[in-house]
Coordinates of C-alpha atoms in Angstrom, one line a residue:
X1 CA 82.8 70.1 89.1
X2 CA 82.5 72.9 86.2
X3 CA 80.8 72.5 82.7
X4 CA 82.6 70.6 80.5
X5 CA 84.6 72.3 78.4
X6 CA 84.0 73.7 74.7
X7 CA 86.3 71.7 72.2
X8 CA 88.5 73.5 70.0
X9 CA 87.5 76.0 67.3
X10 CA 88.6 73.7 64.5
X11 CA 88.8 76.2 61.8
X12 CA 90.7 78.6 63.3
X13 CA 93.7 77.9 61.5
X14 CA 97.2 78.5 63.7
X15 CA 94.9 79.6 66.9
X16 CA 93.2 76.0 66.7
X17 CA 96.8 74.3 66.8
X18 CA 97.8 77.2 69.6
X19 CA 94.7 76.3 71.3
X20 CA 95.2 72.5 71.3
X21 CA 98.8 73.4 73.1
X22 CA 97.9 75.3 75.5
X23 CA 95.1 72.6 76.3
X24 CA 98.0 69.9 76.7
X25 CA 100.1 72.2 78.7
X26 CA 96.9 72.5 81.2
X27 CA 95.9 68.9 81.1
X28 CA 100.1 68.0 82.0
X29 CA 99.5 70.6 85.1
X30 CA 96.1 68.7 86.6
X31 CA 93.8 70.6 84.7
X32 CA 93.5 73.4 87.1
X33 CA 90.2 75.4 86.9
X34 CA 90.3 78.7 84.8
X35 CA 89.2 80.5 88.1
X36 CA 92.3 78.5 89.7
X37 CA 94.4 79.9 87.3
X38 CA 93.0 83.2 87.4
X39 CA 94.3 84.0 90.9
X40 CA 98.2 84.0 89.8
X41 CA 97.5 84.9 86.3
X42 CA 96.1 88.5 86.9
X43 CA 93.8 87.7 83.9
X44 CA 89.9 86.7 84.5
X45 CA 89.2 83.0 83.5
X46 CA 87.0 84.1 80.4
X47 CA 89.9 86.0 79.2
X48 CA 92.2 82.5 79.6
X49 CA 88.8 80.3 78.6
X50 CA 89.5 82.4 75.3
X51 CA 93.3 81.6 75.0
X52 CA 92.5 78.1 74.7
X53 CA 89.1 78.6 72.5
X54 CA 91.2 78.4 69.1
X55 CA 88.9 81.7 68.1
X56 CA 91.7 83.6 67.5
X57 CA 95.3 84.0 69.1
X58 CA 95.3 85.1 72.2
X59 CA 97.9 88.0 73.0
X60 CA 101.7 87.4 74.3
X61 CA 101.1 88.9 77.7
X62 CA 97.7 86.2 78.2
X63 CA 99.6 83.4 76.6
X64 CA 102.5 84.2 79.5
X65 CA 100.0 84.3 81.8
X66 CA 98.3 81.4 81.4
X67 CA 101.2 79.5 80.8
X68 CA 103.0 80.9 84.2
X69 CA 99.6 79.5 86.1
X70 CA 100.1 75.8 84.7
X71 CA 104.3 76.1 85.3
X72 CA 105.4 75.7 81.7
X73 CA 108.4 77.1 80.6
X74 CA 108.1 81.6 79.8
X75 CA 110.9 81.4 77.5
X76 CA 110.0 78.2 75.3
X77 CA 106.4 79.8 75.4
X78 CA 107.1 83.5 74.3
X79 CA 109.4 81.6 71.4
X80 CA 106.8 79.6 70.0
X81 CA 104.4 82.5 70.3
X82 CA 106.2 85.1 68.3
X83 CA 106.8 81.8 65.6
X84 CA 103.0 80.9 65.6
X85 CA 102.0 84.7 64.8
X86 CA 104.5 85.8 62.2
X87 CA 105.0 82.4 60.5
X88 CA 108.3 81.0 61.3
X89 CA 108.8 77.5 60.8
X90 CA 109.1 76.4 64.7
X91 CA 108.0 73.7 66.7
X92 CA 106.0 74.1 69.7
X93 CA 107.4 73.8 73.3
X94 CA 105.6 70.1 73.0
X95 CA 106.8 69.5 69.2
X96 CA 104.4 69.6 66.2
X97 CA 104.1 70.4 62.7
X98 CA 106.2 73.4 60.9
X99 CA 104.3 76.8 60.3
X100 CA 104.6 77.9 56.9
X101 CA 106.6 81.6 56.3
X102 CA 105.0 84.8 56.5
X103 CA 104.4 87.2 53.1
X104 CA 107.6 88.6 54.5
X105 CA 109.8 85.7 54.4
X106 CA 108.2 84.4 51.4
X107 CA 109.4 87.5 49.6
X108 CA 112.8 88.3 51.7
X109 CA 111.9 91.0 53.2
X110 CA 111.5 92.6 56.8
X111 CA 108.6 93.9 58.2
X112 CA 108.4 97.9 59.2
X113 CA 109.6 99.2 62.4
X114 CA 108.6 102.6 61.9
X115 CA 108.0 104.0 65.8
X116 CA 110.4 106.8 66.4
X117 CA 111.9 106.0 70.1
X118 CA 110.6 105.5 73.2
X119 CA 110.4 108.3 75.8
X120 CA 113.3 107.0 77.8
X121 CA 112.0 109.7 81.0
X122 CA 108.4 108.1 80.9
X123 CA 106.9 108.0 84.4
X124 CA 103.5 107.1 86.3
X125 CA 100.2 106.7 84.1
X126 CA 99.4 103.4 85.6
X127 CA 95.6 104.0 84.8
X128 CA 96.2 104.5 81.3
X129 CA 98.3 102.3 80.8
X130 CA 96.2 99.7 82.0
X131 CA 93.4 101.1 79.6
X132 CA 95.8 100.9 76.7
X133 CA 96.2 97.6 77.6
X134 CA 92.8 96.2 77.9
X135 CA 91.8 93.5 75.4
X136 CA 89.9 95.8 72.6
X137 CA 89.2 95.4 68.5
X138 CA 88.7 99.1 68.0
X139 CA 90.7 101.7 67.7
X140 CA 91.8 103.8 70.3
X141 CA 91.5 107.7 70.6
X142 CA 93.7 109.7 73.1
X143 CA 93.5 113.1 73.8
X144 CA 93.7 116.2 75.9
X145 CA 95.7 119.2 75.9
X146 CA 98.9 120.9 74.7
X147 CA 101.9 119.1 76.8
X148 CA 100.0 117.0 78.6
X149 CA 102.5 113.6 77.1
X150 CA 100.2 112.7 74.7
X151 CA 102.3 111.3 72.7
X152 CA 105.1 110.0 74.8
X153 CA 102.3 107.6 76.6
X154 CA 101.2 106.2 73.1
X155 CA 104.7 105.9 72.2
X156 CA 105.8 104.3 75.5
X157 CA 102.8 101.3 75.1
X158 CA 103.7 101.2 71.5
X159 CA 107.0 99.9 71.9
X160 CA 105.6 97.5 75.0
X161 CA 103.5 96.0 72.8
X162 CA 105.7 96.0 69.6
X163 CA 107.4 92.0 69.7
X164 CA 103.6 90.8 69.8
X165 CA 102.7 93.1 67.0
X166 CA 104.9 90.4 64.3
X167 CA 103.8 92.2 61.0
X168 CA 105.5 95.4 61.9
X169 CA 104.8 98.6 63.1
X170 CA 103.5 101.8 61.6
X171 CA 103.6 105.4 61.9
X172 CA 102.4 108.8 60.9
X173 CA 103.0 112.4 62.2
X174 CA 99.8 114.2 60.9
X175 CA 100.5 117.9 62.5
X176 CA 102.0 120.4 60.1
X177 CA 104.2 121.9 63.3
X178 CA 108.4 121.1 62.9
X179 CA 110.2 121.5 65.9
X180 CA 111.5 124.7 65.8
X181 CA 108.5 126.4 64.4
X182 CA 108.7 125.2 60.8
X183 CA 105.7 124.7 59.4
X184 CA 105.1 121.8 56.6
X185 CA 102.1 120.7 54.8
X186 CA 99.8 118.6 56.6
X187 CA 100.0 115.1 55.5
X188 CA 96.4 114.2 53.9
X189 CA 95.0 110.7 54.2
X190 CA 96.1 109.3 50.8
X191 CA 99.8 110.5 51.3
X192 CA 99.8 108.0 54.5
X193 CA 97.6 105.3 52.7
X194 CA 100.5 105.2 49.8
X195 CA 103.3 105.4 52.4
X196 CA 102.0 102.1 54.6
X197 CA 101.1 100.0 51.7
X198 CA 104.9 100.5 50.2
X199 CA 106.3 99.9 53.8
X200 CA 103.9 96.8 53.9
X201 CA 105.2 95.3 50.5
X202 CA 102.6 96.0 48.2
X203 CA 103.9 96.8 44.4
X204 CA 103.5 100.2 42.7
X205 CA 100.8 98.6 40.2
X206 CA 98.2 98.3 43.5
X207 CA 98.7 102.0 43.9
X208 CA 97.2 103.7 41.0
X209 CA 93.8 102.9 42.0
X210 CA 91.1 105.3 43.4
X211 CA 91.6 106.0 47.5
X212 CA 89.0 104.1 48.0
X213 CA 90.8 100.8 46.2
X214 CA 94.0 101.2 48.1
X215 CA 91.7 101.6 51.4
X216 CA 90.3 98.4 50.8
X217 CA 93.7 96.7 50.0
X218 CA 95.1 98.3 53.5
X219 CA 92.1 97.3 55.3
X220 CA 92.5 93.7 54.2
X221 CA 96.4 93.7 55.5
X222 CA 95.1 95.4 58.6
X223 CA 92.9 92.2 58.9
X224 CA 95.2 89.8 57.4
X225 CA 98.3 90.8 60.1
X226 CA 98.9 91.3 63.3
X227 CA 100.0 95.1 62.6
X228 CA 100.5 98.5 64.9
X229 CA 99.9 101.7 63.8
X230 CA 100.0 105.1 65.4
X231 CA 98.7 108.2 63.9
X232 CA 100.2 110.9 66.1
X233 CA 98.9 114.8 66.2
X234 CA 95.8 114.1 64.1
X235 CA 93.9 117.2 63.5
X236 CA 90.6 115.9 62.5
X237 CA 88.4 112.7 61.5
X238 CA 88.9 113.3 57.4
X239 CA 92.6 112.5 57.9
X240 CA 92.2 109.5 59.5
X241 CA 89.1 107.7 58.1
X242 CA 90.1 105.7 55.3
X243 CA 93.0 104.5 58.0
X244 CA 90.2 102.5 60.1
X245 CA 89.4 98.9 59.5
X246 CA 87.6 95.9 61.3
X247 CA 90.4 93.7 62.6
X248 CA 90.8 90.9 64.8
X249 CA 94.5 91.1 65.4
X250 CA 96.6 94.5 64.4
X251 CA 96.1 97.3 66.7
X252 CA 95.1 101.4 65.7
X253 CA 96.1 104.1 68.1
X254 CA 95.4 108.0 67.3
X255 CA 96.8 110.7 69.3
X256 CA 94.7 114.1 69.0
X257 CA 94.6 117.0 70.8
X258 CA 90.6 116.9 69.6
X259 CA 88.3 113.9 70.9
X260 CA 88.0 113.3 67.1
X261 CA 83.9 113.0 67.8
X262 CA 82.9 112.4 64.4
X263 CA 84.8 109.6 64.2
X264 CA 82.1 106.4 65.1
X265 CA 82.9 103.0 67.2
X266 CA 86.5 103.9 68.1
X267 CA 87.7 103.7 72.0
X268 CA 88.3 107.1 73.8
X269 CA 90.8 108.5 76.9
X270 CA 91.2 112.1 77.6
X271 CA 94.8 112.9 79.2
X272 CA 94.5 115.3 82.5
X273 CA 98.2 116.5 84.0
X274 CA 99.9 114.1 86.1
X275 CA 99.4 113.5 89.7
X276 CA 101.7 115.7 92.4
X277 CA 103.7 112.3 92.9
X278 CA 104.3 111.1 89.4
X279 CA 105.5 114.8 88.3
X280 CA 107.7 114.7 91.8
X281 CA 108.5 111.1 90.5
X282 CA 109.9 112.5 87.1
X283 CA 112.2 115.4 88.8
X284 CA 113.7 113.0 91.4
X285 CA 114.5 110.5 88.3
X286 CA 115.8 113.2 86.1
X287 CA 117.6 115.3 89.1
X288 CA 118.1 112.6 91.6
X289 CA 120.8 114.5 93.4
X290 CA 119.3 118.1 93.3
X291 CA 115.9 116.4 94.5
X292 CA 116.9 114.2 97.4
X293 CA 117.4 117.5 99.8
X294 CA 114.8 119.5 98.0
X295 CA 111.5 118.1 98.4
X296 CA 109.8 121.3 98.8
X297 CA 111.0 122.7 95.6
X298 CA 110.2 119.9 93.7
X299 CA 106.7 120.2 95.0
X300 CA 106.5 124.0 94.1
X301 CA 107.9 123.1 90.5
X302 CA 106.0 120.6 89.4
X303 CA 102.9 123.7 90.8
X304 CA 104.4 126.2 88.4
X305 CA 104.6 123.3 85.7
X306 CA 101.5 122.5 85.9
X307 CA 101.9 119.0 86.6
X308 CA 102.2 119.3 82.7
X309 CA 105.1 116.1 81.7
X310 CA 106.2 118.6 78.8
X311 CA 107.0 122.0 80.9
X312 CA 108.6 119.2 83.6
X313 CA 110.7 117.4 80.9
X314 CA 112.1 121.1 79.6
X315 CA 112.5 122.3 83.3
X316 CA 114.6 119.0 84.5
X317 CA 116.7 119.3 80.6
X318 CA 117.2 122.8 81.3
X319 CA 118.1 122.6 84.9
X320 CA 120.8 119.6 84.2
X321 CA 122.4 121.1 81.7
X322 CA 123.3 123.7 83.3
X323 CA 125.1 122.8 86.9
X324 CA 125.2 126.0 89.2
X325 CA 121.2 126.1 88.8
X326 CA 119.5 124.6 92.0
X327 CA 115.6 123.7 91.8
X328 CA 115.0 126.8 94.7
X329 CA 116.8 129.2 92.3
X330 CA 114.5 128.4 89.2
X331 CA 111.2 128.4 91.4
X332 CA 112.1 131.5 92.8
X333 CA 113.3 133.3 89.6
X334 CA 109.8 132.2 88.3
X335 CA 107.6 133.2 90.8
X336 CA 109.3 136.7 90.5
X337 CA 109.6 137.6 87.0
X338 CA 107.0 135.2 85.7
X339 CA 109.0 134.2 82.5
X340 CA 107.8 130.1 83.2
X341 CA 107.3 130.0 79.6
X342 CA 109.7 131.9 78.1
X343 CA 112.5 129.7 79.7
X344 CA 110.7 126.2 79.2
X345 CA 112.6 125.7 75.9
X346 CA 115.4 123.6 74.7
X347 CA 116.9 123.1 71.7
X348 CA 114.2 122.9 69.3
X349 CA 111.4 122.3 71.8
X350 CA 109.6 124.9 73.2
X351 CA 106.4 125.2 75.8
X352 CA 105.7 128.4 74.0
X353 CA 105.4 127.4 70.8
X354 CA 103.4 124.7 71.3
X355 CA 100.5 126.9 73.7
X356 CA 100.7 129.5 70.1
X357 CA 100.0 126.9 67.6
X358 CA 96.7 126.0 70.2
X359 CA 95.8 129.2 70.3
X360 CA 96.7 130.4 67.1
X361 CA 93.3 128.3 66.2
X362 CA 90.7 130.0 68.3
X363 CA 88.0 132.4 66.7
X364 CA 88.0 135.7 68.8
X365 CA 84.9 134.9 71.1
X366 CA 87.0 132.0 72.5
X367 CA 90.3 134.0 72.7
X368 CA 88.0 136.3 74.6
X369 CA 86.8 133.8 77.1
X370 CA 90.3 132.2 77.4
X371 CA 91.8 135.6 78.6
X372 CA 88.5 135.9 81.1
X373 CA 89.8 132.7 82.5
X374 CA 93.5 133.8 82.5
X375 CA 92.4 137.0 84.7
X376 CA 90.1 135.3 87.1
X377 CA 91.8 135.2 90.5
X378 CA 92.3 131.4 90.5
X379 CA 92.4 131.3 86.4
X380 CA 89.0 129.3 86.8
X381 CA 85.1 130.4 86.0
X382 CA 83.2 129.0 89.5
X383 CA 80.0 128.8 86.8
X384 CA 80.8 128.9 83.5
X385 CA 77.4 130.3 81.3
X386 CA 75.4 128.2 79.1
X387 CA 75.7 129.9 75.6
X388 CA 80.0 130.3 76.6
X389 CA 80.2 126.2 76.3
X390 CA 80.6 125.9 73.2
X391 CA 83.6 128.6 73.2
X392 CA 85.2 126.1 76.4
X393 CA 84.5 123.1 74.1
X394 CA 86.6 125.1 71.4
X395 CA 89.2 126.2 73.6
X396 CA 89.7 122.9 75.0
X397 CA 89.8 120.9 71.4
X398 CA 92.5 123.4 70.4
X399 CA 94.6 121.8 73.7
X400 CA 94.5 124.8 76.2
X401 CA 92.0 122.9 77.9
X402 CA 90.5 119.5 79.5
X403 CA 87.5 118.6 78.4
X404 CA 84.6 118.3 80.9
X405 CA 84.9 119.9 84.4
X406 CA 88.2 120.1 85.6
X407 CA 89.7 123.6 84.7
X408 CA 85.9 125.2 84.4
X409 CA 84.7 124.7 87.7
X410 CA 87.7 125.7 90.4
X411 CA 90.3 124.0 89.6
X412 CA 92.1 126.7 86.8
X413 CA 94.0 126.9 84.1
X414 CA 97.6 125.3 84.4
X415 CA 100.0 127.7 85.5
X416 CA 102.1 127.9 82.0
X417 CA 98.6 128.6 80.0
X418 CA 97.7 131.1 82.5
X419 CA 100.8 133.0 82.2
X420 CA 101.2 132.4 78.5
X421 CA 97.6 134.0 78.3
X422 CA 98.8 136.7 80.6
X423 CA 102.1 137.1 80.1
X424 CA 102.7 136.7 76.7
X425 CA 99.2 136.9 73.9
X426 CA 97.5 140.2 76.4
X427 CA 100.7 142.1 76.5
X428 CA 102.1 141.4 73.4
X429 CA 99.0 141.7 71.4
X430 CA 100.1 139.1 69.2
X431 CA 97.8 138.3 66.6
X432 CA 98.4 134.1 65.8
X433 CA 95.4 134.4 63.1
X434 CA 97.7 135.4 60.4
X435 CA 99.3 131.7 61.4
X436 CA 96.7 129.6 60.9
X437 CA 97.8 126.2 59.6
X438 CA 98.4 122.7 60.5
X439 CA 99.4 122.5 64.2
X440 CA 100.8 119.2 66.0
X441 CA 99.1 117.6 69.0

């Protein structure tokens, strides 16, 4: 028999009532052990211990869980959850008292939805996703390189996450870089401070004060609500800072192409390319008919992609709009005239001009090094000299590379960069410095 168990956080407000529930709903099922319940929950029994602490509330997919392991009912659960964290007046799956209304309902309004969709071709990143999903307070950094789906995998857990998120959800484009090659003037930190605390109901008199005044207002909502923001293509830490606050309950998630270093006590992932069977996993979803009897081909384009989700998305667009191409014809039209990056555009998205707004922002010596890399017979440096690692970390923080090991010690540059490097800057002798601005991640 186990340690007796703490009693319930008393002061914690709607968690302590939460708590108490979920307490009854376990004492109704025989008081199974946490560690019992830990087996069919897929949670650890300090992460359900928690649940029932009345610390705080514990998160939809937990509550599920630990309601699933003592057999109450999902639907009657997830219900009352949502009411319990954004105010409604409900009563709980075993009756109790009313909650009063959220600042929303007290004032008639709706919280923001601001996400723009989800990525309805989203495949594979189990491992990040997992990390995304990790119980965490701080915020979350992820980065890596120019196409590498970035954003689409933020997006794609944003909107997972959203229903438990009850305050609303925020969001920010921070790159200066349209679609289509506009360029617009990089949002600065207070044009995004003003535009959440309008979306979040606060009146024009709180928004005359200094920066730092309407920080500390936001940081208190941040606090306050469960809330989710996403600051997408963030070009550095001076955008972003006065957007960081301690909270218990809303989540922060920034998407650079930089590791955003100077930025202290925040969470980091670095995006590689997919694996060879997620990118084969994305053709076959997107061209299921063209993919079935072309496994080979699919193979030797995701290769020539790079295993990069934004040259594959443009490849599969491309190749289904347009119904007398076969995947054999576009491999083979690319390894003969290598155009891969000329033809990875649709629309208003292009592979190529998002590789010239990276490189657009490298200083010489780096341009220098990335073309020594380009012309290297695998597009990799075997040993890569001390006083160039500073140019790699520059290269790679402008997204043309990973940061660390992986395209500096055998492995290469992704096809596309190589052959934008080769094909395209070294040819051309296009000079991007006269374009230096604000560039998205």
């Amino acid at each position: 028999m186990g340690r007796p168990e703490k009693p319930v956080n008393s002061s914690g407000g709607v968690a302590t009532q939460f708590a108490r529930e979920l307490r009854e709903l376990r004492a109704r099922a025989g008081n199974p052990t946490y560690r019992e319940m830990a087996r069919s929950a897929m949670f650890s029994s300090s992460v359900l211990s928690s649940a029932a602490s009345g610390n705080r509330m514990p998160s939809l997919q937990v509550t599920l869980a630990f309601v699933a392991a003592c057999g109450g009912d999902d639907e009657a659960w997830r219900r009352h959850w949502h009411a319990a964290t954004s105010g409604y007046a409900q009563p709980s799956p075993q009756g109790g008292r009313p909650r009063r209304p959220s600042l929303f309902q007290r004032r008639g309004g709706a919280p923001p939805h601001q996400l723009p969709p989800r990525p309805r071709g989203f495949t594979g990143r189990l491992t990040e996703l997992a990390w995304l999903r990790a119980p965490g307070d701080t915020p979350r950094v992820i980065s890596g390189p120019a196409g590498v789906g970035k954003s689409d995998l933020v997006l794609f857990h944003a909107h997972a996450i959203a229903p438990e998120m009850t305050d609303g959800q925020l969001y920010a484009d921070l790159g200066g870089l349209r679609h289509g090659g506009g360029v617009r003037p990089t949002p600065d930190a207070a044009d995004v401070l003003d535009g959440f605390l309008r979306a979040l109901g606060v009146g024009e008199d709180q928004l005359s004060g200094t920066l730092d005044h309407r920080a500390g207002l936001y940081r208190t909502l941040l606090a306050e609500r469960r809330l989710l923001v996403l600051l997408d293509n963030v070009q550095d830490e001076h955008q972003v800072r006065p957007l960081l606050g301690e909270t218990t309950t809303s989540t922060t998630l920034l998407v650079s192409r930089k590791r955003l270093l100077g930025l202290r006590d925040v969470e980091r992932l670095q995006l590689t390319p997919l694996s060879r069977g997620d990118s084969i996993a994305m053709i076959t979803a997107a061209l299921p008919q063209l993919a079935a009897t072309a496994g080979h081909d699919c193979d030797r384009l995701a290769e020539l992609c790079g295993d990069l989700p934004l040259a594959l998305d443009l490849a599969v667009r491309k190749i289904a709009s347009r119904p007398r191409l076969t995947l054999r014809r576009v491999v083979e039209e690319w390894r003969l005239n290598g155009n891969t990056v000329d033809w990875l555009c649709v629309g208003d998205l292009s592979l190529r001009q998002s590789l010239e707004s990276a490189y657009r922002t490298l200083s010489p010596p780096a341009r220098e090094l990335l073309a020594e890399l380009a012309r290297s017979p695998d597009g990799a440096l075997d040993c890569l000299p001390a006083d160039q690692e500073e140019l790699a970390e520059e290269i790679a923080d402008a997204g043309l590379l990973t940061h660390g090991d992986p395209y500096l010690d055998g492995h290469g540059l992704p096809p596309p960069v190589r052959d934008f490097v080769l094909g395209v800057v070294e040819p051309r002798g296009h000079d991007f410095s006269a374009m230096a601005g604000p560039v998205s991640a």
